[in-house]
């Protein structure tokens, strides 16, 4: 009973996600859905990446949280348009659903935007099940979370097109092996591109940005 | 529509949680539900705590994961009985529900157990909504996740009776303020006891254990 209800909710979401995808494509916007556990460093990472994308790529961000506008405030310093969603009004939803993204996107002037990044709610489980109309999905894992997380939360790593292993600057102080973390990611998703970064020390960012730009170029090429 | 369905699922869970609670009380078992984000150090913390509880307190653990039996394997070295639940068979559930706990508890001989610790699935959102028949709930926050998490995920910190701020040994290498993390916890839940620990360096564990023992003693006293 519970499972069939969940299935229904997911089916509705899939339909709306597909509508979003067509809409964003018509507008010439590439959409990237970024997910992770709480505290993996998504917002710091995005802030640094957004600064490097300018002025070549015109980006915007939709950021989801259960509560607070902290992340939007932090992202706003980059000068890119930011829309904050707080799901507390929707019963504290643990993921961003396609209908929520559609509503949020209405607050952006998409004709001026090449890249829309969605910073999803901190949760390594539920957001993996909800497509939002994105062109690609990425997951950030902080090396402080331990190497085994890809094996314990495989769906997230399986649905993502790219992974970022963040907080690499802390490796010397941890009993954690980044190569094993990457190996575990590739066990659940062979050949997925993985980038090792430190958002605070700004290492590895350009390699990821190059990957993202290549995806955007591919989509633009296909649209011609 | 979606919200009313969710409400129904929660009501069913509440009823079964209350039945669990009566059952555990009859068996003379104190139940502690431990929650957190993925990778906060719950399993390492529990392993160290379980070693210190022996032989005075006879403990058992039910551990939940979406996939893998890694945590059960790590906990098993303590010699206490461990039951692993993997929710992948239930569609990858993002929390442990009361009916799942009831089923898992059947695999334990409760007459030999004083304390049942439930290590919930790594998720700072959903498990907060699902009681399992526990006497108290605790949340572990790793200081590596940042100080703002209590404000961003307030329900979790509001429903918990105790909080543990873990990985304190990493503070020197982070741009994070543990006192601010504690302050934010107390903003959403005034007067909640908070313990600062390092599971790997084994600091702060006894203070938390004393708190847990005091709760167990209170329940035993009330039952007389």
GROMACS .gro file of C-alpha atoms in nm:
model
  448
    1UNK     CA    1   0.000   0.000   0.000
    2UNK     CA    2   0.268   0.244   0.108
    3UNK     CA    3   0.487   0.140  -0.183
    4UNK     CA    4   0.213   0.194  -0.443
    5UNK     CA    5   0.145   0.542  -0.308
    6UNK     CA    6   0.513   0.629  -0.332
    7UNK     CA    7   0.521   0.492  -0.688
    8UNK     CA    8   0.231   0.722  -0.781
    9UNK     CA    9   0.407   1.027  -0.637
   10UNK     CA   10   0.721   0.935  -0.832
   11UNK     CA   11   0.525   0.887  -1.158
   12UNK     CA   12   0.368   1.232  -1.126
   13UNK     CA   13   0.712   1.375  -1.058
   14UNK     CA   14   0.862   1.200  -1.364
   15UNK     CA   15   0.598   1.348  -1.591
   16UNK     CA   16   0.652   1.698  -1.459
   17UNK     CA   17   1.030   1.653  -1.473
   18UNK     CA   18   1.004   1.571  -1.844
   19UNK     CA   19   0.793   1.884  -1.901
   20UNK     CA   20   1.054   2.090  -1.716
   21UNK     CA   21   1.329   1.938  -1.931
   22UNK     CA   22   1.153   2.038  -2.253
   23UNK     CA   23   1.088   2.385  -2.118
   24UNK     CA   24   1.449   2.443  -2.013
   25UNK     CA   25   1.573   2.311  -2.348
   26UNK     CA   26   1.346   2.550  -2.537
   27UNK     CA   27   1.488   2.833  -2.329
   28UNK     CA   28   1.844   2.724  -2.410
   29UNK     CA   29   1.927   2.659  -2.046
   30UNK     CA   30   2.147   2.373  -1.925
   31UNK     CA   31   2.031   2.242  -1.584
   32UNK     CA   32   2.266   2.076  -1.336
   33UNK     CA   33   2.124   1.911  -1.019
   34UNK     CA   34   2.381   1.901  -0.738
   35UNK     CA   35   2.316   1.668  -0.445
   36UNK     CA   36   2.496   1.548  -0.129
   37UNK     CA   37   2.470   1.484   0.245
   38UNK     CA   38   2.434   1.787   0.471
   39UNK     CA   39   2.764   1.965   0.519
   40UNK     CA   40   2.961   1.821   0.226
   41UNK     CA   41   3.058   2.170   0.117
   42UNK     CA   42   2.815   2.222  -0.175
   43UNK     CA   43   2.757   2.590  -0.110
   44UNK     CA   44   3.125   2.679  -0.069
   45UNK     CA   45   3.203   2.477  -0.381
   46UNK     CA   46   2.931   2.650  -0.582
   47UNK     CA   47   3.035   2.994  -0.465
   48UNK     CA   48   3.390   2.935  -0.589
   49UNK     CA   49   3.273   2.776  -0.916
   50UNK     CA   50   3.028   3.057  -0.994
   51UNK     CA   51   3.307   3.313  -0.960
   52UNK     CA   52   3.517   3.121  -1.214
   53UNK     CA   53   3.230   3.080  -1.462
   54UNK     CA   54   3.184   3.455  -1.496
   55UNK     CA   55   3.159   3.626  -1.739
   56UNK     CA   56   3.182   3.347  -1.996
   57UNK     CA   57   2.884   3.151  -1.860
   58UNK     CA   58   2.573   3.327  -1.736
   59UNK     CA   59   2.462   3.115  -1.442
   60UNK     CA   60   2.176   3.116  -1.192
   61UNK     CA   61   2.110   2.903  -0.885
   62UNK     CA   62   1.802   2.753  -0.724
   63UNK     CA   63   1.892   2.644  -0.372
   64UNK     CA   64   1.679   2.420  -0.153
   65UNK     CA   65   1.679   2.391   0.222
   66UNK     CA   66   1.432   2.269   0.479
   67UNK     CA   67   1.483   2.592   0.672
   68UNK     CA   68   1.683   2.917   0.661
   69UNK     CA   69   1.808   3.126   0.369
   70UNK     CA   70   2.173   3.091   0.480
   71UNK     CA   71   2.286   2.928   0.157
   72UNK     CA   72   2.113   3.181  -0.066
   73UNK     CA   73   2.277   3.460   0.131
   74UNK     CA   74   2.619   3.298   0.083
   75UNK     CA   75   2.560   3.238  -0.290
   76UNK     CA   76   2.428   3.590  -0.347
   77UNK     CA   77   2.774   3.738  -0.292
   78UNK     CA   78   2.876   3.593  -0.630
   79UNK     CA   79   2.632   3.832  -0.797
   80UNK     CA   80   2.447   3.556  -0.985
   81UNK     CA   81   2.067   3.536  -0.952
   82UNK     CA   82   1.968   3.305  -0.665
   83UNK     CA   83   1.623   3.169  -0.581
   84UNK     CA   84   1.584   3.008  -0.239
   85UNK     CA   85   1.329   2.736  -0.174
   86UNK     CA   86   1.254   2.636   0.184
   87UNK     CA   87   1.051   2.317   0.201
   88UNK     CA   88   0.937   2.382   0.557
   89UNK     CA   89   0.621   2.525   0.400
   90UNK     CA   90   0.568   2.192   0.222
   91UNK     CA   91   0.586   1.984   0.542
   92UNK     CA   92   0.968   1.988   0.554
   93UNK     CA   93   1.017   1.792   0.231
   94UNK     CA   94   1.349   1.610   0.218
   95UNK     CA   95   1.408   1.664  -0.155
   96UNK     CA   96   1.327   1.913  -0.430
   97UNK     CA   97   1.044   1.791  -0.654
   98UNK     CA   98   0.991   1.888  -1.018
   99UNK     CA   99   0.685   2.104  -0.943
  100UNK     CA  100   0.882   2.304  -0.687
  101UNK     CA  101   1.159   2.368  -0.941
  102UNK     CA  102   0.907   2.482  -1.200
  103UNK     CA  103   0.766   2.735  -0.955
  104UNK     CA  104   1.111   2.860  -0.855
  105UNK     CA  105   1.229   2.890  -1.218
  106UNK     CA  106   0.944   3.134  -1.285
  107UNK     CA  107   1.131   3.384  -1.069
  108UNK     CA  108   1.428   3.382  -1.304
  109UNK     CA  109   1.463   3.548  -1.643
  110UNK     CA  110   1.582   3.239  -1.831
  111UNK     CA  111   1.652   3.428  -2.154
  112UNK     CA  112   1.957   3.572  -1.977
  113UNK     CA  113   2.081   3.238  -1.841
  114UNK     CA  114   2.299   2.962  -1.991
  115UNK     CA  115   2.334   2.742  -1.686
  116UNK     CA  116   2.092   2.676  -1.402
  117UNK     CA  117   2.245   2.498  -1.104
  118UNK     CA  118   2.009   2.345  -0.851
  119UNK     CA  119   2.162   2.297  -0.508
  120UNK     CA  120   1.942   2.025  -0.366
  121UNK     CA  121   1.857   1.960  -0.001
  122UNK     CA  122   2.129   1.788   0.202
  123UNK     CA  123   2.024   1.424   0.184
  124UNK     CA  124   2.203   1.129   0.027
  125UNK     CA  125   1.887   0.919  -0.010
  126UNK     CA  126   1.562   1.080  -0.123
  127UNK     CA  127   1.673   1.340  -0.384
  128UNK     CA  128   1.818   1.054  -0.592
  129UNK     CA  129   1.462   0.940  -0.668
  130UNK     CA  130   1.327   1.275  -0.784
  131UNK     CA  131   1.429   1.408  -1.124
  132UNK     CA  132   1.363   1.778  -1.165
  133UNK     CA  133   1.413   1.822  -1.540
  134UNK     CA  134   1.790   1.842  -1.521
  135UNK     CA  135   2.036   1.765  -1.801
  136UNK     CA  136   2.279   1.606  -1.558
  137UNK     CA  137   2.308   1.521  -1.192
  138UNK     CA  138   2.615   1.547  -0.970
  139UNK     CA  139   2.692   1.426  -0.618
  140UNK     CA  140   2.940   1.576  -0.374
  141UNK     CA  141   3.092   1.346  -0.114
  142UNK     CA  142   3.310   1.493   0.158
  143UNK     CA  143   3.605   1.267   0.233
  144UNK     CA  144   3.528   1.331   0.603
  145UNK     CA  145   3.214   1.117   0.559
  146UNK     CA  146   3.423   0.804   0.499
  147UNK     CA  147   3.503   0.596   0.192
  148UNK     CA  148   3.212   0.355   0.223
  149UNK     CA  149   2.926   0.594   0.149
  150UNK     CA  150   2.896   0.506  -0.224
  151UNK     CA  151   2.837   0.142  -0.124
  152UNK     CA  152   2.588   0.236   0.150
  153UNK     CA  153   2.392   0.486  -0.062
  154UNK     CA  154   2.439   0.334  -0.409
  155UNK     CA  155   2.130   0.481  -0.578
  156UNK     CA  156   2.263   0.835  -0.542
  157UNK     CA  157   2.595   0.744  -0.703
  158UNK     CA  158   2.424   0.533  -0.970
  159UNK     CA  159   2.190   0.809  -1.091
  160UNK     CA  160   2.460   1.078  -1.102
  161UNK     CA  161   2.660   1.164  -1.413
  162UNK     CA  162   2.954   1.302  -1.219
  163UNK     CA  163   3.092   1.292  -0.865
  164UNK     CA  164   3.303   1.536  -0.667
  165UNK     CA  165   3.514   1.418  -0.374
  166UNK     CA  166   3.547   1.732  -0.164
  167UNK     CA  167   3.742   1.851   0.143
  168UNK     CA  168   4.057   1.686   0.008
  169UNK     CA  169   4.260   1.933   0.217
  170UNK     CA  170   4.152   1.742   0.530
  171UNK     CA  171   4.290   1.406   0.415
  172UNK     CA  172   4.614   1.437   0.619
  173UNK     CA  173   4.409   1.459   0.939
  174UNK     CA  174   4.169   1.172   0.866
  175UNK     CA  175   4.188   0.796   0.873
  176UNK     CA  176   4.032   0.788   0.526
  177UNK     CA  177   4.158   0.682   0.184
  178UNK     CA  178   4.036   0.900  -0.105
  179UNK     CA  179   4.141   0.641  -0.365
  180UNK     CA  180   3.921   0.383  -0.195
  181UNK     CA  181   3.633   0.634  -0.197
  182UNK     CA  182   3.677   0.678  -0.573
  183UNK     CA  183   3.704   0.301  -0.620
  184UNK     CA  184   3.375   0.255  -0.431
  185UNK     CA  185   3.208   0.519  -0.649
  186UNK     CA  186   3.324   0.337  -0.961
  187UNK     CA  187   3.205   0.004  -0.820
  188UNK     CA  188   2.845   0.128  -0.815
  189UNK     CA  189   2.886   0.345  -1.127
  190UNK     CA  190   3.170   0.230  -1.355
  191UNK     CA  191   3.337   0.499  -1.566
  192UNK     CA  192   3.164   0.789  -1.389
  193UNK     CA  193   3.393   1.094  -1.397
  194UNK     CA  194   3.516   1.180  -1.045
  195UNK     CA  195   3.687   1.506  -0.950
  196UNK     CA  196   3.885   1.553  -0.629
  197UNK     CA  197   3.844   1.904  -0.493
  198UNK     CA  198   3.900   2.129  -0.197
  199UNK     CA  199   3.647   2.409  -0.212
  200UNK     CA  200   3.818   2.606   0.065
  201UNK     CA  201   4.168   2.572  -0.086
  202UNK     CA  202   4.026   2.602  -0.441
  203UNK     CA  203   4.191   2.291  -0.586
  204UNK     CA  204   4.041   2.070  -0.858
  205UNK     CA  205   3.771   2.322  -0.945
  206UNK     CA  206   3.882   2.394  -1.302
  207UNK     CA  207   3.884   2.025  -1.396
  208UNK     CA  208   3.521   1.995  -1.289
  209UNK     CA  209   3.430   2.321  -1.464
  210UNK     CA  210   3.584   2.189  -1.787
  211UNK     CA  211   3.366   1.879  -1.760
  212UNK     CA  212   3.055   2.091  -1.704
  213UNK     CA  213   3.133   2.319  -1.998
  214UNK     CA  214   3.184   2.014  -2.221
  215UNK     CA  215   2.836   1.886  -2.126
  216UNK     CA  216   2.685   2.225  -2.205
  217UNK     CA  217   2.862   2.234  -2.541
  218UNK     CA  218   2.733   1.886  -2.625
  219UNK     CA  219   2.375   1.990  -2.554
  220UNK     CA  220   2.409   2.310  -2.756
  221UNK     CA  221   2.555   2.109  -3.046
  222UNK     CA  222   2.269   1.857  -3.033
  223UNK     CA  223   2.012   2.139  -3.041
  224UNK     CA  224   2.147   2.271  -3.371
  225UNK     CA  225  -0.329   1.503  -0.158
  226UNK     CA  226   0.035   1.410  -0.114
  227UNK     CA  227   0.039   1.566   0.230
  228UNK     CA  228  -0.268   1.375   0.350
  229UNK     CA  229  -0.113   1.047   0.233
  230UNK     CA  230   0.206   1.124   0.423
  231UNK     CA  231   0.000   1.210   0.731
  232UNK     CA  232  -0.169   0.869   0.711
  233UNK     CA  233   0.163   0.687   0.690
  234UNK     CA  234   0.287   0.884   0.992
  235UNK     CA  235  -0.030   0.807   1.193
  236UNK     CA  236   0.009   0.433   1.131
  237UNK     CA  237   0.372   0.461   1.236
  238UNK     CA  238   0.282   0.649   1.555
  239UNK     CA  239   0.038   0.377   1.658
  240UNK     CA  240   0.290   0.102   1.601
  241UNK     CA  241   0.562   0.304   1.773
  242UNK     CA  242   0.345   0.326   2.085
  243UNK     CA  243   0.290  -0.052   2.075
  244UNK     CA  244   0.666  -0.103   2.045
  245UNK     CA  245   0.723   0.126   2.342
  246UNK     CA  246   0.486  -0.074   2.563
  247UNK     CA  247   0.645  -0.398   2.450
  248UNK     CA  248   1.001  -0.281   2.519
  249UNK     CA  249   0.896  -0.146   2.861
  250UNK     CA  250   0.737  -0.478   2.954
  251UNK     CA  251   1.065  -0.647   2.860
  252UNK     CA  252   1.261  -0.405   3.078
  253UNK     CA  253   1.456  -0.270   2.780
  254UNK     CA  254   1.557   0.094   2.738
  255UNK     CA  255   1.559   0.197   2.370
  256UNK     CA  256   1.780   0.475   2.233
  257UNK     CA  257   1.736   0.594   1.871
  258UNK     CA  258   2.057   0.746   1.732
  259UNK     CA  259   2.032   0.957   1.416
  260UNK     CA  260   2.258   1.177   1.200
  261UNK     CA  261   2.376   1.264   0.850
  262UNK     CA  262   2.577   1.002   0.664
  263UNK     CA  263   2.936   0.988   0.785
  264UNK     CA  264   2.899   1.172   1.117
  265UNK     CA  265   3.080   0.890   1.295
  266UNK     CA  266   2.782   0.708   1.452
  267UNK     CA  267   2.925   0.359   1.407
  268UNK     CA  268   3.271   0.443   1.541
  269UNK     CA  269   3.110   0.625   1.833
  270UNK     CA  270   2.882   0.332   1.912
  271UNK     CA  271   3.164   0.081   1.888
  272UNK     CA  272   3.364   0.273   2.147
  273UNK     CA  273   3.061   0.330   2.372
  274UNK     CA  274   2.955  -0.035   2.364
  275UNK     CA  275   3.302  -0.142   2.483
  276UNK     CA  276   3.272   0.094   2.780
  277UNK     CA  277   2.920  -0.021   2.873
  278UNK     CA  278   3.032  -0.380   2.921
  279UNK     CA  279   2.982  -0.571   3.146
  280UNK     CA  280   2.765  -0.339   3.357
  281UNK     CA  281   2.505  -0.276   3.084
  282UNK     CA  282   2.391  -0.555   2.855
  283UNK     CA  283   2.339  -0.382   2.522
  284UNK     CA  284   2.224  -0.479   2.173
  285UNK     CA  285   2.213  -0.284   1.849
  286UNK     CA  286   1.976  -0.266   1.555
  287UNK     CA  287   2.153  -0.091   1.270
  288UNK     CA  288   1.984   0.040   0.957
  289UNK     CA  289   2.135   0.104   0.618
  290UNK     CA  290   2.000   0.134   0.268
  291UNK     CA  291   2.265  -0.113   0.152
  292UNK     CA  292   2.560  -0.318   0.284
  293UNK     CA  293   2.621  -0.482   0.623
  294UNK     CA  294   2.942  -0.280   0.680
  295UNK     CA  295   2.818  -0.119   1.001
  296UNK     CA  296   2.692  -0.445   1.150
  297UNK     CA  297   3.030  -0.602   1.076
  298UNK     CA  298   3.208  -0.314   1.252
  299UNK     CA  299   2.972  -0.325   1.552
  300UNK     CA  300   2.994  -0.705   1.581
  301UNK     CA  301   3.357  -0.682   1.700
  302UNK     CA  302   3.226  -0.543   2.030
  303UNK     CA  303   3.065  -0.880   2.097
  304UNK     CA  304   2.717  -0.734   2.156
  305UNK     CA  305   2.425  -0.877   1.957
  306UNK     CA  306   2.371  -0.682   1.633
  307UNK     CA  307   2.077  -0.700   1.393
  308UNK     CA  308   2.126  -0.536   1.053
  309UNK     CA  309   1.834  -0.397   0.857
  310UNK     CA  310   1.890  -0.302   0.493
  311UNK     CA  311   1.598  -0.102   0.355
  312UNK     CA  312   1.693  -0.174  -0.006
  313UNK     CA  313   1.435  -0.456   0.013
  314UNK     CA  314   1.173  -0.198   0.115
  315UNK     CA  315   1.237   0.027  -0.184
  316UNK     CA  316   1.544   0.193  -0.029
  317UNK     CA  317   1.357   0.356   0.260
  318UNK     CA  318   1.534   0.662   0.396
  319UNK     CA  319   1.440   0.599   0.761
  320UNK     CA  320   1.364   0.312   0.997
  321UNK     CA  321   0.991   0.275   1.062
  322UNK     CA  322   0.831   0.125   1.373
  323UNK     CA  323   0.717  -0.192   1.196
  324UNK     CA  324   1.070  -0.258   1.073
  325UNK     CA  325   1.207  -0.223   1.427
  326UNK     CA  326   0.944  -0.462   1.560
  327UNK     CA  327   1.049  -0.725   1.308
  328UNK     CA  328   1.419  -0.674   1.380
  329UNK     CA  329   1.368  -0.689   1.760
  330UNK     CA  330   1.221  -1.038   1.722
  331UNK     CA  331   1.569  -1.158   1.634
  332UNK     CA  332   1.702  -1.051   1.975
  333UNK     CA  333   1.653  -1.224   2.311
  334UNK     CA  334   1.531  -0.917   2.498
  335UNK     CA  335   1.527  -1.090   2.837
  336UNK     CA  336   1.908  -1.067   2.828
  337UNK     CA  337   1.918  -0.700   2.725
  338UNK     CA  338   1.905  -0.375   2.925
  339UNK     CA  339   1.970  -0.129   2.645
  340UNK     CA  340   1.875  -0.145   2.278
  341UNK     CA  341   2.048   0.113   2.062
  342UNK     CA  342   1.906   0.175   1.717
  343UNK     CA  343   2.156   0.322   1.472
  344UNK     CA  344   1.926   0.485   1.220
  345UNK     CA  345   1.991   0.545   0.850
  346UNK     CA  346   2.219   0.839   0.771
  347UNK     CA  347   1.971   1.117   0.702
  348UNK     CA  348   1.915   1.442   0.890
  349UNK     CA  349   1.558   1.490   0.763
  350UNK     CA  350   1.322   1.192   0.738
  351UNK     CA  351   1.409   0.981   1.047
  352UNK     CA  352   1.309   1.277   1.266
  353UNK     CA  353   0.946   1.216   1.167
  354UNK     CA  354   0.934   0.845   1.247
  355UNK     CA  355   0.924   0.733   1.609
  356UNK     CA  356   1.014   0.369   1.656
  357UNK     CA  357   0.908   0.311   2.016
  358UNK     CA  358   1.224   0.457   2.166
  359UNK     CA  359   1.262   0.604   2.516
  360UNK     CA  360   1.490   0.876   2.388
  361UNK     CA  361   1.636   1.006   2.065
  362UNK     CA  362   1.986   1.138   2.002
  363UNK     CA  363   2.148   1.319   1.711
  364UNK     CA  364   2.515   1.318   1.617
  365UNK     CA  365   2.650   1.618   1.428
  366UNK     CA  366   3.003   1.609   1.295
  367UNK     CA  367   3.170   1.948   1.334
  368UNK     CA  368   3.300   1.898   0.976
  369UNK     CA  369   2.940   1.949   0.856
  370UNK     CA  370   2.943   2.313   0.967
  371UNK     CA  371   2.781   2.501   1.255
  372UNK     CA  372   2.459   2.592   1.075
  373UNK     CA  373   2.306   2.246   1.041
  374UNK     CA  374   2.081   2.273   1.351
  375UNK     CA  375   1.922   2.583   1.199
  376UNK     CA  376   1.885   2.421   0.856
  377UNK     CA  377   1.746   2.090   0.984
  378UNK     CA  378   1.566   2.209   1.299
  379UNK     CA  379   1.313   1.926   1.331
  380UNK     CA  380   1.586   1.670   1.394
  381UNK     CA  381   1.738   1.879   1.672
  382UNK     CA  382   1.396   1.964   1.814
  383UNK     CA  383   1.278   1.603   1.849
  384UNK     CA  384   1.603   1.479   2.004
  385UNK     CA  385   1.663   1.454   2.379
  386UNK     CA  386   2.039   1.478   2.348
  387UNK     CA  387   2.298   1.585   2.092
  388UNK     CA  388   2.655   1.480   2.033
  389UNK     CA  389   2.899   1.707   1.852
  390UNK     CA  390   3.153   1.463   1.712
  391UNK     CA  391   3.493   1.476   1.537
  392UNK     CA  392   3.610   1.745   1.778
  393UNK     CA  393   3.969   1.634   1.706
  394UNK     CA  394   3.937   1.792   1.359
  395UNK     CA  395   3.850   2.141   1.487
  396UNK     CA  396   4.208   2.275   1.449
  397UNK     CA  397   4.196   2.200   1.074
  398UNK     CA  398   3.851   2.346   1.006
  399UNK     CA  399   3.706   2.690   0.967
  400UNK     CA  400   3.427   2.594   1.208
  401UNK     CA  401   3.332   2.706   1.559
  402UNK     CA  402   3.204   2.427   1.786
  403UNK     CA  403   3.061   2.676   2.036
  404UNK     CA  404   2.849   2.828   1.761
  405UNK     CA  405   2.730   2.480   1.663
  406UNK     CA  406   2.621   2.420   2.023
  407UNK     CA  407   2.457   2.762   2.039
  408UNK     CA  408   2.260   2.684   1.721
  409UNK     CA  409   2.148   2.351   1.869
  410UNK     CA  410   2.023   2.530   2.179
  411UNK     CA  411   1.847   2.791   1.967
  412UNK     CA  412   1.620   2.525   1.819
  413UNK     CA  413   1.608   2.316   2.138
  414UNK     CA  414   1.684   2.515   2.452
  415UNK     CA  415   1.841   2.327   2.743
  416UNK     CA  416   1.907   2.010   2.541
  417UNK     CA  417   2.217   1.835   2.679
  418UNK     CA  418   2.503   1.849   2.426
  419UNK     CA  419   2.823   1.643   2.451
  420UNK     CA  420   3.139   1.720   2.257
  421UNK     CA  421   3.318   1.402   2.153
  422UNK     CA  422   3.590   1.258   1.937
  423UNK     CA  423   3.505   0.895   1.870
  424UNK     CA  424   3.846   0.825   1.717
  425UNK     CA  425   4.041   0.989   2.002
  426UNK     CA  426   3.788   0.863   2.260
  427UNK     CA  427   3.719   1.197   2.429
  428UNK     CA  428   3.388   1.299   2.583
  429UNK     CA  429   3.242   0.948   2.569
  430UNK     CA  430   3.206   0.893   2.944
  431UNK     CA  431   3.007   1.214   2.990
  432UNK     CA  432   2.754   1.095   2.733
  433UNK     CA  433   2.748   0.744   2.883
  434UNK     CA  434   2.670   0.894   3.226
  435UNK     CA  435   2.376   1.080   3.074
  436UNK     CA  436   2.247   0.762   2.908
  437UNK     CA  437   2.280   0.562   3.230
  438UNK     CA  438   2.089   0.831   3.420
  439UNK     CA  439   1.801   0.805   3.170
  440UNK     CA  440   1.796   0.428   3.207
  441UNK     CA  441   1.792   0.460   3.586
  442UNK     CA  442   1.502   0.706   3.571
  443UNK     CA  443   1.296   0.466   3.359
  444UNK     CA  444   1.377   0.172   3.588
  445UNK     CA  445   1.278   0.383   3.890
  446UNK     CA  446   0.949   0.487   3.728
  447UNK     CA  447   0.864   0.122   3.653
  448UNK     CA  448   0.883   0.024   4.022
   0.00000   0.00000   0.00000
